[in-house]
mmCIF file with all atom_site columns, C-alpha atoms in Angstrom:
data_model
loop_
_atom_site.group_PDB
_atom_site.id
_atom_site.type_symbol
_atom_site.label_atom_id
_atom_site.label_alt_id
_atom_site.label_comp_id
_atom_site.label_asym_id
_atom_site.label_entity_id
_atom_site.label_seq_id
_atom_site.pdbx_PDB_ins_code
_atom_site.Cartn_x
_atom_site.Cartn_y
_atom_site.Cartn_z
_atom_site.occupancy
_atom_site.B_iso_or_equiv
_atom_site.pdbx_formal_charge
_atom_site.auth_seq_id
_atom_site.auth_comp_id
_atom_site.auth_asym_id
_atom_site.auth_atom_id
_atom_site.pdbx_PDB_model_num
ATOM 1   C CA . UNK O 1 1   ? 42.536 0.986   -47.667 1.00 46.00 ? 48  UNK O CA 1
ATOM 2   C CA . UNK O 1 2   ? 43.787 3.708   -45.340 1.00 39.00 ? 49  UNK O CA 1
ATOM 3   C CA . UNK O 1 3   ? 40.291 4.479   -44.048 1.00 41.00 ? 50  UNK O CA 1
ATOM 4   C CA . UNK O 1 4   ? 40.049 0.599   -43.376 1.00 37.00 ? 51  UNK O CA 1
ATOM 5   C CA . UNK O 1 5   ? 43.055 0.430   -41.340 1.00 38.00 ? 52  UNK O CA 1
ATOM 6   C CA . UNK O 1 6   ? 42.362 3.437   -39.127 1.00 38.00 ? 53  UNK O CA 1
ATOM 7   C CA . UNK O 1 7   ? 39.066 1.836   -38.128 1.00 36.00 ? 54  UNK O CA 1
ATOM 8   C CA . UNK O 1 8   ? 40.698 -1.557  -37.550 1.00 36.00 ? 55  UNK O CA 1
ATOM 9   C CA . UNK O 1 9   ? 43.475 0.427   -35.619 1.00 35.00 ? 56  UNK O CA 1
ATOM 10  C CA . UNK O 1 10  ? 40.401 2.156   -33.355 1.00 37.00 ? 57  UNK O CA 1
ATOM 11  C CA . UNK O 1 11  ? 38.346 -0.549  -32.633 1.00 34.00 ? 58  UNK O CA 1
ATOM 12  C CA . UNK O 1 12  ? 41.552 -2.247  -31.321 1.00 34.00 ? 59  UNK O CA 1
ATOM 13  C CA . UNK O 1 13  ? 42.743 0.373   -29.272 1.00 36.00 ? 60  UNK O CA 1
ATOM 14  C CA . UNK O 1 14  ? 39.315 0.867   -27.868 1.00 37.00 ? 61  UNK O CA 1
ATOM 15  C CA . UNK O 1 15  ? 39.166 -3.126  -26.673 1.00 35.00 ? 62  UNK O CA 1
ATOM 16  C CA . UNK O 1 16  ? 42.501 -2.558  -25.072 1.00 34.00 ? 63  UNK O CA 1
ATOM 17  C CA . UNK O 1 17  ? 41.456 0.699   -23.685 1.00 36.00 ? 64  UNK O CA 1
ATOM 18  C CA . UNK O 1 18  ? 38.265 -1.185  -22.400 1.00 40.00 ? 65  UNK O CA 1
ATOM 19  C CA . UNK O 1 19  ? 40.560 -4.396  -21.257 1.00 43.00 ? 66  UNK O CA 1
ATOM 20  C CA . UNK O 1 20  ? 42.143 -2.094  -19.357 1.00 50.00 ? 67  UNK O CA 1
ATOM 21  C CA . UNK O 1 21  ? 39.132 -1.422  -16.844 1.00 58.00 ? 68  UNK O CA 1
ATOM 22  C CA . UNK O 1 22  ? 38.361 -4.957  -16.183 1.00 68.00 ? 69  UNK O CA 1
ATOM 23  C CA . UNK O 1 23  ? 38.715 -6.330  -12.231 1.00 67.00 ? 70  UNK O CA 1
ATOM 24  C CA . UNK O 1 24  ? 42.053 -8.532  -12.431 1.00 89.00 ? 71  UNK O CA 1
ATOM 25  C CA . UNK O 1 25  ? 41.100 -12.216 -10.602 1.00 89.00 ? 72  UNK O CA 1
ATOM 26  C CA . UNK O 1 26  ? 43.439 -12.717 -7.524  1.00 91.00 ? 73  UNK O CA 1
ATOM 27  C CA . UNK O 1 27  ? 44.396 -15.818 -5.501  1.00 92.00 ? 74  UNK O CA 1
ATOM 28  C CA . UNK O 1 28  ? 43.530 -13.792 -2.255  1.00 96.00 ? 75  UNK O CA 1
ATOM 29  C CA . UNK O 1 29  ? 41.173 -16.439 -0.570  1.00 97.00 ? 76  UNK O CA 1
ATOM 30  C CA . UNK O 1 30  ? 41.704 -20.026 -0.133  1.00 98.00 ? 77  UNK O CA 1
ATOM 31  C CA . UNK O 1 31  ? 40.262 -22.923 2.122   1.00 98.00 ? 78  UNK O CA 1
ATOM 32  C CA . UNK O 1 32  ? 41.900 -24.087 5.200   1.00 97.00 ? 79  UNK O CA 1
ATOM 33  C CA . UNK O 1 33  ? 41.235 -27.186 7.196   1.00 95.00 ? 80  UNK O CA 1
ATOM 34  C CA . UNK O 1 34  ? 41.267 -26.668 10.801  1.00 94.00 ? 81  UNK O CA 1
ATOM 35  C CA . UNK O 1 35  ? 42.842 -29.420 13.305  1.00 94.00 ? 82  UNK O CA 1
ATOM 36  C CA . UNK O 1 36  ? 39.512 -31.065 13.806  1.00 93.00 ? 83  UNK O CA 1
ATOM 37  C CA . UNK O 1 37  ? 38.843 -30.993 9.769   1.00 91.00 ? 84  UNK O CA 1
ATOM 38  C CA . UNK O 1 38  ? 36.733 -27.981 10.008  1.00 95.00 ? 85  UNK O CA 1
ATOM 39  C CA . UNK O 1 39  ? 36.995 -26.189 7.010   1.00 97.00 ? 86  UNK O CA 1
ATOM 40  C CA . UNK O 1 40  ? 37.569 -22.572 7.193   1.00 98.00 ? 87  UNK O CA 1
ATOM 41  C CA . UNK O 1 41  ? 37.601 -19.768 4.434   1.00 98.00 ? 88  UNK O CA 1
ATOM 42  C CA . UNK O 1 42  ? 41.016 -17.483 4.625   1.00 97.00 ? 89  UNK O CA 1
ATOM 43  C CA . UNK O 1 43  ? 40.831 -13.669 2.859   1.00 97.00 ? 90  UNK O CA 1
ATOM 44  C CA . UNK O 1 44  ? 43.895 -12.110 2.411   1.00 96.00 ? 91  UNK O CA 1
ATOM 45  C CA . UNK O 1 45  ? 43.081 -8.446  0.821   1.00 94.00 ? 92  UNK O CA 1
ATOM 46  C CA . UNK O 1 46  ? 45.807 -6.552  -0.720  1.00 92.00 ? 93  UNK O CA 1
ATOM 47  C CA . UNK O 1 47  ? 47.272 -4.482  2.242   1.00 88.00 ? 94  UNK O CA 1
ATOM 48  C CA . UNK O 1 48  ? 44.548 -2.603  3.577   1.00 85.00 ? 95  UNK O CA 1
ATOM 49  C CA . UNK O 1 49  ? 41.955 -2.538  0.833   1.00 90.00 ? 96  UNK O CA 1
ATOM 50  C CA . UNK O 1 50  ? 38.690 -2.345  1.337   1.00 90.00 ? 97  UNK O CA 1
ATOM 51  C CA . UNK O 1 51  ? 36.352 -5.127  0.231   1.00 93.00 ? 98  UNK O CA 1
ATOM 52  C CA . UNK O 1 52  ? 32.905 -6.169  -0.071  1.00 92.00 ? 99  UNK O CA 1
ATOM 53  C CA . UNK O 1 53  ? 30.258 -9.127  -1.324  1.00 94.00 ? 100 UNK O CA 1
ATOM 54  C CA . UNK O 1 54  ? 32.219 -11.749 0.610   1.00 97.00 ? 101 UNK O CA 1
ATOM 55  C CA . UNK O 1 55  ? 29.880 -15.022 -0.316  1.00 97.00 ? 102 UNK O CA 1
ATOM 56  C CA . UNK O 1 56  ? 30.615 -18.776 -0.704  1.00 98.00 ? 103 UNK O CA 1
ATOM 57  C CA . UNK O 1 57  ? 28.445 -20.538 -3.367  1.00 97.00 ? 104 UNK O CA 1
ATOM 58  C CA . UNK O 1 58  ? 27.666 -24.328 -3.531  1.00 96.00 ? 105 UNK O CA 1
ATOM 59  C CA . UNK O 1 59  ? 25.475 -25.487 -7.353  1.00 94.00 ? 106 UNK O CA 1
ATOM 60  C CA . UNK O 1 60  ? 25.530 -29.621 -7.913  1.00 93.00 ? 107 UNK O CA 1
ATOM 61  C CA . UNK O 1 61  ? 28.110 -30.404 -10.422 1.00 89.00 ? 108 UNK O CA 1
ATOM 62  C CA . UNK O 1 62  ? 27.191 -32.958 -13.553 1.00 80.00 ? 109 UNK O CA 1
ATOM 63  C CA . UNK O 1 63  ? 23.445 -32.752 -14.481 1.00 73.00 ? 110 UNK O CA 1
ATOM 64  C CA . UNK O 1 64  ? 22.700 -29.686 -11.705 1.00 70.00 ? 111 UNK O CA 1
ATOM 65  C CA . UNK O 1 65  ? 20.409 -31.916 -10.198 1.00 71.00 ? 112 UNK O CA 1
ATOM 66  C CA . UNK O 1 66  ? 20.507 -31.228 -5.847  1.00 76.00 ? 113 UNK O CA 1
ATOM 67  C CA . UNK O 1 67  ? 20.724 -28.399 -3.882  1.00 82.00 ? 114 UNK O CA 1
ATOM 68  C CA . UNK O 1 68  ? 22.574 -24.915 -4.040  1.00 90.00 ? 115 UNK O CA 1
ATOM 69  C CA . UNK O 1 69  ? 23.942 -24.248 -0.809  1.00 94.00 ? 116 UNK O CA 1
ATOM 70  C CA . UNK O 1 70  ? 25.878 -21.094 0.429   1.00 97.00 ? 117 UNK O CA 1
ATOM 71  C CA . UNK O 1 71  ? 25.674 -17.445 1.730   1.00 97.00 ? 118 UNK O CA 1
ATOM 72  C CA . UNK O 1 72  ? 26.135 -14.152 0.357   1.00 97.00 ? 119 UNK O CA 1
ATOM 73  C CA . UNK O 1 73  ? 26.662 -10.887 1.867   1.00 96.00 ? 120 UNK O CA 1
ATOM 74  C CA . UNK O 1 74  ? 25.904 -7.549  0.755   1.00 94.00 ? 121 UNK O CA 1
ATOM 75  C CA . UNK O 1 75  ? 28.462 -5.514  3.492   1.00 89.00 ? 122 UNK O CA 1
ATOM 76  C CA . UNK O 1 76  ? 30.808 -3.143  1.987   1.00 85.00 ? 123 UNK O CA 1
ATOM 77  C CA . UNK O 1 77  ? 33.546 -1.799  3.689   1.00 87.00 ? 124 UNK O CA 1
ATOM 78  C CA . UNK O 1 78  ? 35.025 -4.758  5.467   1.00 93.00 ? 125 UNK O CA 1
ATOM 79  C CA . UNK O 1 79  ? 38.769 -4.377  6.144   1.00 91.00 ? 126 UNK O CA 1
ATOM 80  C CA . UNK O 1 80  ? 41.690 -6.520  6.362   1.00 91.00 ? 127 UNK O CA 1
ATOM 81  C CA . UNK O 1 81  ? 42.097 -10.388 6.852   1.00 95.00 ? 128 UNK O CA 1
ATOM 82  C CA . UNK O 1 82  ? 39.344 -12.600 7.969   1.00 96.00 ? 129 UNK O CA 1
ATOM 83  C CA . UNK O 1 83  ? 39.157 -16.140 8.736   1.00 97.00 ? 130 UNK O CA 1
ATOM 84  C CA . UNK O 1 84  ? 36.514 -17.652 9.828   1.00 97.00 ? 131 UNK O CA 1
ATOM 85  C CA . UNK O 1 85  ? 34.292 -21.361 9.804   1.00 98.00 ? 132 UNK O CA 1
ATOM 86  C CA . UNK O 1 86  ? 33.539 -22.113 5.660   1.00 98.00 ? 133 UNK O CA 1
ATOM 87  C CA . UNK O 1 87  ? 29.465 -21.868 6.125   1.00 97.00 ? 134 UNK O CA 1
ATOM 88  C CA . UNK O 1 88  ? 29.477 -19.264 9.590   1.00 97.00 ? 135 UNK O CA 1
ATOM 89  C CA . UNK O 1 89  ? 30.889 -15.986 8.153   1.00 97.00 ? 136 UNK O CA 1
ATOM 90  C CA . UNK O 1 90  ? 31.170 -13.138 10.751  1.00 96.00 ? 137 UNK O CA 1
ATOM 91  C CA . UNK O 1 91  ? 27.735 -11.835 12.120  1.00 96.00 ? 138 UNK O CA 1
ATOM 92  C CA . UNK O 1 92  ? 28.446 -8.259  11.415  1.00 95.00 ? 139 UNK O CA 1
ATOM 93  C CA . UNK O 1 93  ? 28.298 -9.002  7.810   1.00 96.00 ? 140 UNK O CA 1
ATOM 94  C CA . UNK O 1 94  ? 24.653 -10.186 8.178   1.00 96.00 ? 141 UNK O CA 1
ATOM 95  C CA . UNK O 1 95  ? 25.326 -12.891 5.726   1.00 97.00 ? 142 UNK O CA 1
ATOM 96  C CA . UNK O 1 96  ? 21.793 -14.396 4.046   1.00 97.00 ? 143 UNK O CA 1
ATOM 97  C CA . UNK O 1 97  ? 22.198 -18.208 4.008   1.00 97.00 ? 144 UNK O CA 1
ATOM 98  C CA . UNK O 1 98  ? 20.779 -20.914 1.537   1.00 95.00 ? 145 UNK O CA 1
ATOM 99  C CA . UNK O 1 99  ? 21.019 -24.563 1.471   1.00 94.00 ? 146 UNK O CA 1
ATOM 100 C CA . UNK O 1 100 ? 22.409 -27.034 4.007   1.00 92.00 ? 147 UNK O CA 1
ATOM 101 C CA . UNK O 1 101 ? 25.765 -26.022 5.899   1.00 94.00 ? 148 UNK O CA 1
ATOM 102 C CA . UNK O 1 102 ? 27.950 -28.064 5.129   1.00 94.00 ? 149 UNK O CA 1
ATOM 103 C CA . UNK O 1 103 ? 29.922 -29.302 2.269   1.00 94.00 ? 150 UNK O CA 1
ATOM 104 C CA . UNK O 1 104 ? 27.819 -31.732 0.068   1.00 91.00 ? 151 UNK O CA 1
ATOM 105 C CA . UNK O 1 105 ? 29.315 -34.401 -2.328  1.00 87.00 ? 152 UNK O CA 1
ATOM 106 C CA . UNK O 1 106 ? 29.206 -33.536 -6.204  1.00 89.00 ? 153 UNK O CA 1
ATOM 107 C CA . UNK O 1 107 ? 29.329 -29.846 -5.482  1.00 93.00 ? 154 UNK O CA 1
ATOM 108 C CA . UNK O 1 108 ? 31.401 -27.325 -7.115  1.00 96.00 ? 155 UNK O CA 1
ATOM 109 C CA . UNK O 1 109 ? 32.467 -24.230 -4.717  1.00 97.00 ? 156 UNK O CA 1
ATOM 110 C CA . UNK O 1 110 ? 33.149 -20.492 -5.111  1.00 97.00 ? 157 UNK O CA 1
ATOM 111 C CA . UNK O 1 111 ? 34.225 -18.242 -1.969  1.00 98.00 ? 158 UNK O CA 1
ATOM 112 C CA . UNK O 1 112 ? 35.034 -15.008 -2.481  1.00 96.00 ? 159 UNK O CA 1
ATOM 113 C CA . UNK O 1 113 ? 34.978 -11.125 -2.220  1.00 94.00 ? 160 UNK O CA 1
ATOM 114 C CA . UNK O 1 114 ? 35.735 -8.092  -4.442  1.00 93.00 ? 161 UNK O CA 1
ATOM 115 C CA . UNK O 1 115 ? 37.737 -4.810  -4.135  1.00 91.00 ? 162 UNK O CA 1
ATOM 116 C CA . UNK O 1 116 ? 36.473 -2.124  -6.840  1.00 83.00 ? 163 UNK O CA 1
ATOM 117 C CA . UNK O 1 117 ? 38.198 0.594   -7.399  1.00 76.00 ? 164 UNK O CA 1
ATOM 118 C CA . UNK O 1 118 ? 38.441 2.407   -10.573 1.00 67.00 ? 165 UNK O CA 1
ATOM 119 C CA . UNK O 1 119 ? 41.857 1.402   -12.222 1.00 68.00 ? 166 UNK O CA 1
ATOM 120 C CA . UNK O 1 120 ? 42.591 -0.764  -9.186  1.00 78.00 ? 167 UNK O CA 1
ATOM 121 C CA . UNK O 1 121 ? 40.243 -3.555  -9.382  1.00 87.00 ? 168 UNK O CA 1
ATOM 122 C CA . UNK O 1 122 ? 40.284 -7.187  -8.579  1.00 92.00 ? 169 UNK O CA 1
ATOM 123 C CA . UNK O 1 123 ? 38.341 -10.199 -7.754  1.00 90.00 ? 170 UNK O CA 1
ATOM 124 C CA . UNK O 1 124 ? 39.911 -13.013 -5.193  1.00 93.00 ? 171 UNK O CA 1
ATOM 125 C CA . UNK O 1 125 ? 38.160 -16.280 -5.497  1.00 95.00 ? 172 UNK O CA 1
ATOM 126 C CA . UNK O 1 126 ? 38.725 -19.670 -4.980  1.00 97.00 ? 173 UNK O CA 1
ATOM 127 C CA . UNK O 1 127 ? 37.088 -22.727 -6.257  1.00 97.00 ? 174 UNK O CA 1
ATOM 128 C CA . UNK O 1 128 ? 37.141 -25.955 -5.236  1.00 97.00 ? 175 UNK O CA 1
ATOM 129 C CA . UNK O 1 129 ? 34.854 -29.425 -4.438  1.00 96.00 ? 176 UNK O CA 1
ATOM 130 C CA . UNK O 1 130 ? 33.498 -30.991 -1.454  1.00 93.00 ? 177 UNK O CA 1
ATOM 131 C CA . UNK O 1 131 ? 35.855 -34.032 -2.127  1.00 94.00 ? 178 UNK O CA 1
ATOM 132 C CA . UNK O 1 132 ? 39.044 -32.109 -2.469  1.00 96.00 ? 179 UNK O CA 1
ATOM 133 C CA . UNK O 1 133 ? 38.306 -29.905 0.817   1.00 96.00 ? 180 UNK O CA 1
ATOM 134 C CA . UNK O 1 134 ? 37.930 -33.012 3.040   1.00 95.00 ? 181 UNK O CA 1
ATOM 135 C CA . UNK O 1 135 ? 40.859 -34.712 1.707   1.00 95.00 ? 182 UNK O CA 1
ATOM 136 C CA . UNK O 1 136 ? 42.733 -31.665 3.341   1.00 97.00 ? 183 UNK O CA 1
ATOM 137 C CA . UNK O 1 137 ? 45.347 -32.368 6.477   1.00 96.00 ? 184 UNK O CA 1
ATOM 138 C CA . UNK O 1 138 ? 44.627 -30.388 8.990   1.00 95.00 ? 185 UNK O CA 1
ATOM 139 C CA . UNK O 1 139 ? 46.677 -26.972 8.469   1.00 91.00 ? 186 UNK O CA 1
ATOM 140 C CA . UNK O 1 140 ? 46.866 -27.136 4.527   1.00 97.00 ? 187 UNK O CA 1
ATOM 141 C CA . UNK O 1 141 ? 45.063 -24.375 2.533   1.00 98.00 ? 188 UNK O CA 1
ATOM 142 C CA . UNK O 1 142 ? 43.435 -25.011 -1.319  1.00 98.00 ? 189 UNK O CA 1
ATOM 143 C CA . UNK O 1 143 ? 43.952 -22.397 -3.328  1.00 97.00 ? 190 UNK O CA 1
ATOM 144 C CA . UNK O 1 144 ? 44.926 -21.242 -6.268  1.00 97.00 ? 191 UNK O CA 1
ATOM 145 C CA . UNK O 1 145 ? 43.727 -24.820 -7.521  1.00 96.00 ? 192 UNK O CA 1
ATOM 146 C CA . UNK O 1 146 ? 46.168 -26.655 -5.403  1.00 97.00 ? 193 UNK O CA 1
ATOM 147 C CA . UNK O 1 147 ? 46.649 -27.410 -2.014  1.00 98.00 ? 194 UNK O CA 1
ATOM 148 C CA . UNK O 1 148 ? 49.944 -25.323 -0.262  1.00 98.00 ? 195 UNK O CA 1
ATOM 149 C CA . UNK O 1 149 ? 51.076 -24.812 3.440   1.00 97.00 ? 196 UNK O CA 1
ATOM 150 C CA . UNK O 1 150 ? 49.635 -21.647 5.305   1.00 96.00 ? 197 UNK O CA 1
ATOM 151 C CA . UNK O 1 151 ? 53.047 -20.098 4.490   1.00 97.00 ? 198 UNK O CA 1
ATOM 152 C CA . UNK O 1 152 ? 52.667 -20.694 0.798   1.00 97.00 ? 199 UNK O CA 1
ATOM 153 C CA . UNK O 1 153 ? 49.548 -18.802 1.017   1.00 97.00 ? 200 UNK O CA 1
ATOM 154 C CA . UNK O 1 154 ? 50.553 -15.862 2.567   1.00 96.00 ? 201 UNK O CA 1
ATOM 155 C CA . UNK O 1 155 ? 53.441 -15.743 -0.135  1.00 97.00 ? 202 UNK O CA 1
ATOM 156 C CA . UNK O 1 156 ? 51.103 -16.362 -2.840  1.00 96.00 ? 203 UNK O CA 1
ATOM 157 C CA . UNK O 1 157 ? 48.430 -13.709 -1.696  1.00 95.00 ? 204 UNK O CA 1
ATOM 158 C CA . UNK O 1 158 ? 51.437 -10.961 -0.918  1.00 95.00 ? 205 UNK O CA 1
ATOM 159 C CA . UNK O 1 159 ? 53.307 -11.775 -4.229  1.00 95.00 ? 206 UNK O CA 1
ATOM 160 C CA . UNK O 1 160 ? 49.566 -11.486 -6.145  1.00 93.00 ? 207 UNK O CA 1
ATOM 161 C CA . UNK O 1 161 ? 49.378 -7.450  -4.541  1.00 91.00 ? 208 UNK O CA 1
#
């Protein structure tokens, strides 16, 4: 019985010890509409971390039938907070586009970026739909699956570090 409960006791401690590497997921990028509706994706990275993979990803929701839309990018290194137009990501980051873009009906979204660090990992994502993003007011930012003023967000993604 004792041998029992020592192995129960290790393969425990080894799923926490193994929990315990796992990237965290952050609120550290949201979507912004601009004053003329544009939408624009918002990173906030924990102080000055270092990030990399920024992409935005666009599959049909439902059945899957339509188009994938999006970009990816396989820069590391990127510093500090970017903003920038939702489907025109910095040049320097040499994004690879796919799909139409623009923000298609039916769609289901993921921006995002990731920090790895051993011991200090995260992921910041945000999801969101087509439909949700265009019922933005100009100056509001979706994330964290609701929609929150600019200064919310900044609160959010400092109280999240």
């Amino acid at each position: 019985m004792r041998h029992t409960g020592a192995v129960a006791a290790g393969i425990v401690g080894g799923m926490l010890l193994l929990s315990g590497c796992a990237a965290v997921d952050l609120p550290l990028a949201g979507v912004r509409a601009g004053a003329d509706g544009t939408p624009y994706a918002v990173f906030r990275p924990c102080g000055d971390d270092g990030y990399r993979g920024p992409y935005l990803e666009g599959r049909p929701r439902g059945d899957g039938a339509g188009p994938a839309t999006g970009w990816e990018s396989k820069k590391e290194g990127l510093h500090g907070d970017a903003e920038f137009p939702l489907f025109d990501p910095p040049a320097k980051w040499g994004a690879r586009h796919r799909g139409t873009r623009r923000l298609l009906a039916r769609h289901h979204y993921r921006l995002g970026f990731g920090h790895y660090v051993t011991g200090d990992s995260y992921n910041a994502f945000v999801e969101f739909t087509g439909e949700r993003i265009r019922r933005l007011r100009p100056g509001q930012v979706w994330a964290d699956g609701r929609v929150m003023s600019p200064r919310a967000f900044e609160r959010l993604a400092a109280d999240s570090c």
